[in-house]
CSV table of C-alpha atoms in Angstrom, one decimal:
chain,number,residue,atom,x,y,z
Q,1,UNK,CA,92.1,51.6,112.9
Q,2,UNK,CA,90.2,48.5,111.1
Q,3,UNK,CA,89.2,45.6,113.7
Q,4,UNK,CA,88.2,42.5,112.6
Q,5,UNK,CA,84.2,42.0,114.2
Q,6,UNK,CA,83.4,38.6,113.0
Q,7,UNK,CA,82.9,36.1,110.3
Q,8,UNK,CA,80.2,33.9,108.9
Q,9,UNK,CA,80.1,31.2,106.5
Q,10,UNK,CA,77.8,29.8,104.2
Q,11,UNK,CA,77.0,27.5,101.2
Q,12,UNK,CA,76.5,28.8,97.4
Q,13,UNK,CA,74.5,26.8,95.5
Q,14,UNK,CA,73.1,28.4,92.9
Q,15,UNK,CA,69.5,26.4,92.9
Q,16,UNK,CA,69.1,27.9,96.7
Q,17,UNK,CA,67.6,31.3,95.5
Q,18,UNK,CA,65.4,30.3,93.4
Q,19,UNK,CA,63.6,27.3,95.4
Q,20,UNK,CA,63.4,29.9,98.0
Q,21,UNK,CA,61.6,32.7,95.6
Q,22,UNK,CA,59.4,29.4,94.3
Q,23,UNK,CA,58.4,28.5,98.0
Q,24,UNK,CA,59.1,24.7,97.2
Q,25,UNK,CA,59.6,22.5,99.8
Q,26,UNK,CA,62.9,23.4,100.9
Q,27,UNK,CA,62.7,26.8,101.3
Q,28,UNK,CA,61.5,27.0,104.7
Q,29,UNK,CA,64.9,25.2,106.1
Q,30,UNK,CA,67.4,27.3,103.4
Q,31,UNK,CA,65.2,30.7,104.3
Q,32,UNK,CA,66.0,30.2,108.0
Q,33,UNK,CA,69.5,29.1,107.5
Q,34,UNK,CA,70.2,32.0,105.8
Q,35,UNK,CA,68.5,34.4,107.7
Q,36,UNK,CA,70.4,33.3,110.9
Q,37,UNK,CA,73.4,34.0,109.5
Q,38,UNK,CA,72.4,37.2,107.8
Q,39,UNK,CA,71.1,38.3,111.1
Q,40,UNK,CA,74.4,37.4,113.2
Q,41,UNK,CA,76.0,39.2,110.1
Q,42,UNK,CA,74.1,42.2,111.2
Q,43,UNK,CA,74.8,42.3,114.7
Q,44,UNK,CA,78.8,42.5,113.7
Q,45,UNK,CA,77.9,45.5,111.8
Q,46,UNK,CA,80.2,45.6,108.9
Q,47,UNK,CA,81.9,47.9,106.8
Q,48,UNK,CA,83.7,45.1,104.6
Q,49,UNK,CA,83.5,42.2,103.9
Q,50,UNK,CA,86.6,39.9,103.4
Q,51,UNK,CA,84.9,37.5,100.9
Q,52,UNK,CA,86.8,34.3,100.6
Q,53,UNK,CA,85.9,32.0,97.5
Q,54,UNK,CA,86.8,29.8,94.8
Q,55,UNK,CA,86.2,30.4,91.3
Q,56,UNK,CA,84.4,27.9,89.5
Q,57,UNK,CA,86.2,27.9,86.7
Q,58,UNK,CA,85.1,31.6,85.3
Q,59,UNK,CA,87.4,33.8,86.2
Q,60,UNK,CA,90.5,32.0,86.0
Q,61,UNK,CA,90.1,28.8,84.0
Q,62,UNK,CA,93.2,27.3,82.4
Q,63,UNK,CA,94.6,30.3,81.1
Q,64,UNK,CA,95.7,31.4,84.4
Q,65,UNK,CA,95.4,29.7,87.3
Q,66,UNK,CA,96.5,31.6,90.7
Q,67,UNK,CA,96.7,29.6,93.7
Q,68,UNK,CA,95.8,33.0,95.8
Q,69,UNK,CA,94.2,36.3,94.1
Q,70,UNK,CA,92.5,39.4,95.1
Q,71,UNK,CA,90.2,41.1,93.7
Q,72,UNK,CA,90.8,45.0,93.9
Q,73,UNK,CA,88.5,46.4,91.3
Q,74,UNK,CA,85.9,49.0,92.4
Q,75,UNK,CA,83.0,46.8,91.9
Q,76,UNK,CA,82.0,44.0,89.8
Q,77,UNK,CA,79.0,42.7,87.7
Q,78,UNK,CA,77.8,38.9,88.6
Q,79,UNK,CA,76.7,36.4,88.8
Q,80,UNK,CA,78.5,35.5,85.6
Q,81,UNK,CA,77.6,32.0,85.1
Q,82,UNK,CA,74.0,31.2,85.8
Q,83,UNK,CA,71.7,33.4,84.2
Q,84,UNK,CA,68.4,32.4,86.0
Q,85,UNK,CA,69.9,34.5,89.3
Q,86,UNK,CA,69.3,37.7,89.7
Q,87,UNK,CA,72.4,40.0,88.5
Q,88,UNK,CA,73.9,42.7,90.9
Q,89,UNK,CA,76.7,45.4,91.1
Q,90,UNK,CA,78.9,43.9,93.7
Q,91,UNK,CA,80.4,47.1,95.3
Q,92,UNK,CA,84.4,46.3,96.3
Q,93,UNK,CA,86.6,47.9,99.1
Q,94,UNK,CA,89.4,48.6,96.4
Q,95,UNK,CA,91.8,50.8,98.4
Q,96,UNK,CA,91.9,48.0,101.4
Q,97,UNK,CA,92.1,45.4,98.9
Q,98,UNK,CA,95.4,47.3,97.4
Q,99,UNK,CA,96.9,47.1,101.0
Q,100,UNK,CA,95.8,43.8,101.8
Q,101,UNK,CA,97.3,42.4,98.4
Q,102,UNK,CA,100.6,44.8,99.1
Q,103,UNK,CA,101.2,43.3,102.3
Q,104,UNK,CA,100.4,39.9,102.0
Q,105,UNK,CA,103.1,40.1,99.0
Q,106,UNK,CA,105.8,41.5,101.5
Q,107,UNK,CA,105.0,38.6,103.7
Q,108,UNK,CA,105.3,36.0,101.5
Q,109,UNK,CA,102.6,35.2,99.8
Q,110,UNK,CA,102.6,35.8,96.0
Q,111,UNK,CA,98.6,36.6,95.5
Q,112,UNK,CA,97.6,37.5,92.4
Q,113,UNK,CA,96.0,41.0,91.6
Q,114,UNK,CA,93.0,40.6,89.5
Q,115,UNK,CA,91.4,44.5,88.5
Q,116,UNK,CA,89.3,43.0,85.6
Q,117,UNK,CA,86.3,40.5,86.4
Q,118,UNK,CA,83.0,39.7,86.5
Q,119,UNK,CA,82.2,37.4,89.8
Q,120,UNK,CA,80.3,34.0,89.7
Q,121,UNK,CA,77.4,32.3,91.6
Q,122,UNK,CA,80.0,31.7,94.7
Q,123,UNK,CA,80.0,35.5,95.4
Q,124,UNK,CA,76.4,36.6,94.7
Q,125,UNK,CA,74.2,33.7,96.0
Q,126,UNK,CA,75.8,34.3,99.2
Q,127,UNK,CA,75.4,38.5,99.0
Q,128,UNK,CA,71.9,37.8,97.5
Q,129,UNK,CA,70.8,36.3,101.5
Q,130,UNK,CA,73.3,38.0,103.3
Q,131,UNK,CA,73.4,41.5,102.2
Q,132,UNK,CA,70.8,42.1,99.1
Q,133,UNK,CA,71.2,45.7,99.0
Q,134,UNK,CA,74.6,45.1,98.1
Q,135,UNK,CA,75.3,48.1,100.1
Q,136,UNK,CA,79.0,46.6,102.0
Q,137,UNK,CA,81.2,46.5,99.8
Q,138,UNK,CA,83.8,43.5,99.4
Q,139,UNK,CA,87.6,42.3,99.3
Q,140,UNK,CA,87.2,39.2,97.4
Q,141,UNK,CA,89.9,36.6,98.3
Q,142,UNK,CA,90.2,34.2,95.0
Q,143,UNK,CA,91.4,30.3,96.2
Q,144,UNK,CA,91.8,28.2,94.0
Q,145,UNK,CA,90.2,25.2,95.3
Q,146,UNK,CA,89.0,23.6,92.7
Q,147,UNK,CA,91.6,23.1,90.0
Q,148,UNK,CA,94.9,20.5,91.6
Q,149,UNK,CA,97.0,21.1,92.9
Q,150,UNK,CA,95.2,22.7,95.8
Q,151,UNK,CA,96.9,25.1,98.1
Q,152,UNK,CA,98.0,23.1,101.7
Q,153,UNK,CA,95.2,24.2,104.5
Q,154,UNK,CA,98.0,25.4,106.9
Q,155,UNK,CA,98.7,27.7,103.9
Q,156,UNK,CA,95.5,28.7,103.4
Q,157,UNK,CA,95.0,29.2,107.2
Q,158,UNK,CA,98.4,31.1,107.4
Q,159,UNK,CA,97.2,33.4,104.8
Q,160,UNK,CA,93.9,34.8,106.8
Q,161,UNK,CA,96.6,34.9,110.0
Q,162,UNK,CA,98.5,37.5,107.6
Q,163,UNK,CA,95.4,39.5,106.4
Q,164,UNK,CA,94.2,39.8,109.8
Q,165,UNK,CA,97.9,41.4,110.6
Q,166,UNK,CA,97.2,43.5,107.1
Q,167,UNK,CA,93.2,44.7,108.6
Q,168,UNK,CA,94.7,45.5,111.8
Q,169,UNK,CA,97.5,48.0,110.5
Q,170,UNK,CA,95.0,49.3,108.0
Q,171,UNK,CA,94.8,52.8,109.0
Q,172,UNK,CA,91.5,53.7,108.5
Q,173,UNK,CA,88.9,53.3,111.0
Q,174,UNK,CA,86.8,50.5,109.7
Q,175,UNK,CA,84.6,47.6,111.0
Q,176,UNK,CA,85.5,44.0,109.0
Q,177,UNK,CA,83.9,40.8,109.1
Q,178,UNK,CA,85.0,37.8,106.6
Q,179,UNK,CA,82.5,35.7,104.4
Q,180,UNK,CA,83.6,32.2,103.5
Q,181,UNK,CA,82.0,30.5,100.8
Q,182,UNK,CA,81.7,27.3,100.2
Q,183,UNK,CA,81.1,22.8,101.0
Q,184,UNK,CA,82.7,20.2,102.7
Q,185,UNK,CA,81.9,17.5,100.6
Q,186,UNK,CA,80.8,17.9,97.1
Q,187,UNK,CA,81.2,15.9,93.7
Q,188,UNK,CA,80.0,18.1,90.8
Q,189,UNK,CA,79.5,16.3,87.1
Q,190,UNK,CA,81.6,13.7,88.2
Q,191,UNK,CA,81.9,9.7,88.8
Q,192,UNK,CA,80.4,10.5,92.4
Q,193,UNK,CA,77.4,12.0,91.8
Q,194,UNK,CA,74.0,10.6,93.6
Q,195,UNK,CA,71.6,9.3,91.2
Q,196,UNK,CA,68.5,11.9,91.4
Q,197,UNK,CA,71.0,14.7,90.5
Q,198,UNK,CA,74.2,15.8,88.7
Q,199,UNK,CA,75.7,16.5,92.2
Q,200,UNK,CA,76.6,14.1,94.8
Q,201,UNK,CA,78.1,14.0,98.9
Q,202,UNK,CA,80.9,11.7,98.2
Q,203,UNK,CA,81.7,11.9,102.3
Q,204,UNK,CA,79.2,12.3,104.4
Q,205,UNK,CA,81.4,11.2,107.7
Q,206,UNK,CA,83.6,13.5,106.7
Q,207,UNK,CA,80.8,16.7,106.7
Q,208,UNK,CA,80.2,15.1,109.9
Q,209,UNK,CA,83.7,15.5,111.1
Q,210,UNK,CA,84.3,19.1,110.3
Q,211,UNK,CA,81.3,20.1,111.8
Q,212,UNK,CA,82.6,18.7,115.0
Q,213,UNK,CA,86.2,20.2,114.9
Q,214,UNK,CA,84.6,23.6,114.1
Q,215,UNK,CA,82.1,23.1,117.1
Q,216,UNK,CA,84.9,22.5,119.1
Q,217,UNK,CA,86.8,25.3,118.1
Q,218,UNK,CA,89.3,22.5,116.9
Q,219,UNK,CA,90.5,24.6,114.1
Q,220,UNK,CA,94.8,23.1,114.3
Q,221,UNK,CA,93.1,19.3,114.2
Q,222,UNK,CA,91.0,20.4,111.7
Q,223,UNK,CA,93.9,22.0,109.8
Q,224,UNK,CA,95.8,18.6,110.0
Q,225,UNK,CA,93.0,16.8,108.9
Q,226,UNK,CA,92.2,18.5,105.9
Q,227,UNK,CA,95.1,17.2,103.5
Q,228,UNK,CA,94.9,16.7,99.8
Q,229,UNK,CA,93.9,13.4,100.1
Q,230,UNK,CA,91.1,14.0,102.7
Q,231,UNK,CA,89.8,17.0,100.1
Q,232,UNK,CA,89.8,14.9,97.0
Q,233,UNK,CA,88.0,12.1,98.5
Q,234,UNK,CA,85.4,14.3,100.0
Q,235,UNK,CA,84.4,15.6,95.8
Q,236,UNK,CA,85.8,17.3,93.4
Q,237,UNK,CA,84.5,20.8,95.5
Q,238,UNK,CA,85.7,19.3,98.4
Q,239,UNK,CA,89.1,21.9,98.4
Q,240,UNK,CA,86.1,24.8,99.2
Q,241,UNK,CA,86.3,24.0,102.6
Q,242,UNK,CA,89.8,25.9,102.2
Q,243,UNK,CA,87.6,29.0,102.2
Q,244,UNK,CA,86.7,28.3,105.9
Q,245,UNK,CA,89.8,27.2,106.9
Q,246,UNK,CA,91.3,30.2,105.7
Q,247,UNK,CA,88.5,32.5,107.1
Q,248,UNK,CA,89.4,31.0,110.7
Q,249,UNK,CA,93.0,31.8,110.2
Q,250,UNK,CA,92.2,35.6,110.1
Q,251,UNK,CA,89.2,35.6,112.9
Q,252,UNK,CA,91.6,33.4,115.4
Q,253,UNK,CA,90.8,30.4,118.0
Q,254,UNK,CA,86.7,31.5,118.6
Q,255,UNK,CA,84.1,28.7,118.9
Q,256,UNK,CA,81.0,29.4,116.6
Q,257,UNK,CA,78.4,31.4,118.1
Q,258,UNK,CA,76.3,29.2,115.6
Q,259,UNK,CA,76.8,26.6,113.4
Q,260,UNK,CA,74.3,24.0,111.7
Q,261,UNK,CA,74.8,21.4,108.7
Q,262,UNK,CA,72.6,20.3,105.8
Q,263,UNK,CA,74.4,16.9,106.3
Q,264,UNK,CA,72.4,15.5,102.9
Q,265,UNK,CA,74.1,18.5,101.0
Q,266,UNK,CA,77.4,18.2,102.3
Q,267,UNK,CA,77.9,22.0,103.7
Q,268,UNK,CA,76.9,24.0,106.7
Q,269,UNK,CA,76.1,27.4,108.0
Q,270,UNK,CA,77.8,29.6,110.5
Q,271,UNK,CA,78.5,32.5,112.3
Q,272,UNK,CA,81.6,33.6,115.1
Q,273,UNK,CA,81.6,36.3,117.2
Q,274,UNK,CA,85.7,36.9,118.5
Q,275,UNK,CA,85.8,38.2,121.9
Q,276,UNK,CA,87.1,41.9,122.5
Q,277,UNK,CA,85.3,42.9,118.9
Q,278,UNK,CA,84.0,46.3,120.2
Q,279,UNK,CA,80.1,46.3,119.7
């Protein structure tokens, strides 16, 4: 049967890659970051990866917004906005995909099924420190986080509760560890950006306070806290933190085995470990 073995999360800006390949100053600190994680990452020994993420308005757009969608293609090309990165075939678990999307459907939640799609920066920055050989395929989990109205975070942490249910009567033997993607507070292009650069940390306290409850393995307070209003004031990104929340939903009450913020970027890194995961 498919077990659940662990979960990391991480940040996905798309300048990150390349000041690391450039050595500038910031790549020592981003380089180790990473690495930590991706070595945790290792130590789960994964199969799949359940990749929660929002789209950044290239998927979706205003077509078609979903609130929840999953991918279930066989693999798809990316990144598909910035063309600086380096481009990969992003390999997807389709037939667990099919029976995650099938049974989150019969228990309640309508999530989209997207078969058709080229992935963004939010995926492959992420795979391109984490996993560069590409070689574990993903189940990416679309939320829409960026576009209001945003999805409630008891939803959101409700829906990885249900996946997990999904993973666990999956009935092929595999080893799954989740990927959430994404900031706590972030203001892209808009009134709240910082004047050296087109992004900004609207919140800073509020970075501050997340990394506490998620320390403290306070993930219902941290549920509570994160309402709409609390999301909007924290940026205009600030609903990516719904990727976390609703990673911790399917990994269940576990305090990380590491966790560290880049306060001045509004995001952090970490890593969790559940207890009984069979090494």
């Amino acid at each position: 049967m498919a077990q659940v073995v662990g979960a990391v999360a991480v940040p996905h800006t798309p300048h990150f890659p390349g000041i690391v390949a450039r050595g500038e100053p910031l790549a020592a600190d981003i380089g180790r970051l990473y690495d930590t994680v991706a070595a945790h990452l290792r130590r789960m020994r994964p199969d799949v990866l359940i990749f929660f993420t929002c789209d950044h308005y290239n998927i979706f757009f205003v077509e078609s917004v979903p609130i929840f969608s999953i991918g279930v293609a066989d693999s798809a090309e990316g990144p598909s906005d910035y063309p600086e990165l380096d481009r990969y075939t992003v390999p997807m678990a389709s037939p667990l995909a099919r029976r995650i999307q099938e049974h989150l459907v019969r228990s309640g939640f309508d999530v989209g099924m997207s078969q058709e799609f080229e992935v963004d920066h939010p995926v492959t920055v992420p795979l391109h420190f984490l996993t560069p050989d590409m070689n574990v395929p993903i189940v990416p989990l679309f939320i829409s986080g960026l576009m209001p109205p945003l999805p409630g975070a008891s939803r959101c942490h409700a829906l990885g509760e249900v996946m997990a249910e999904a993973i666990a009567a999956y009935p092929e033997a595999a080893r799954v560890a989740a990927v959430a993607s994404g900031s706590f507070s972030l203001e892209i292009g808009g009134p709240r950006i910082s004047q050296h650069s087109h992004t900004g940390v609207p919140e800073p306290g509020w970075v501050g306070r997340v990394v506490s409850l998620l320390r403290s393995g306070k993930v219902a307070d941290l549920v509570a806290e994160a309402t709409a209003e609390q999301l909007g004031q924290a940026g205009n990104a600030g609903g990516e933190l719904l990727t976390w929340i609703a990673m911790l939903g399917m990994l269940g009450p576990v305090r990380p085995a590491f966790l560290e913020a880049q306060a001045e970027f509004g995001h952090a890194f970490g890593a969790w470990h559940p207890q009984g995961a069979a090494g």
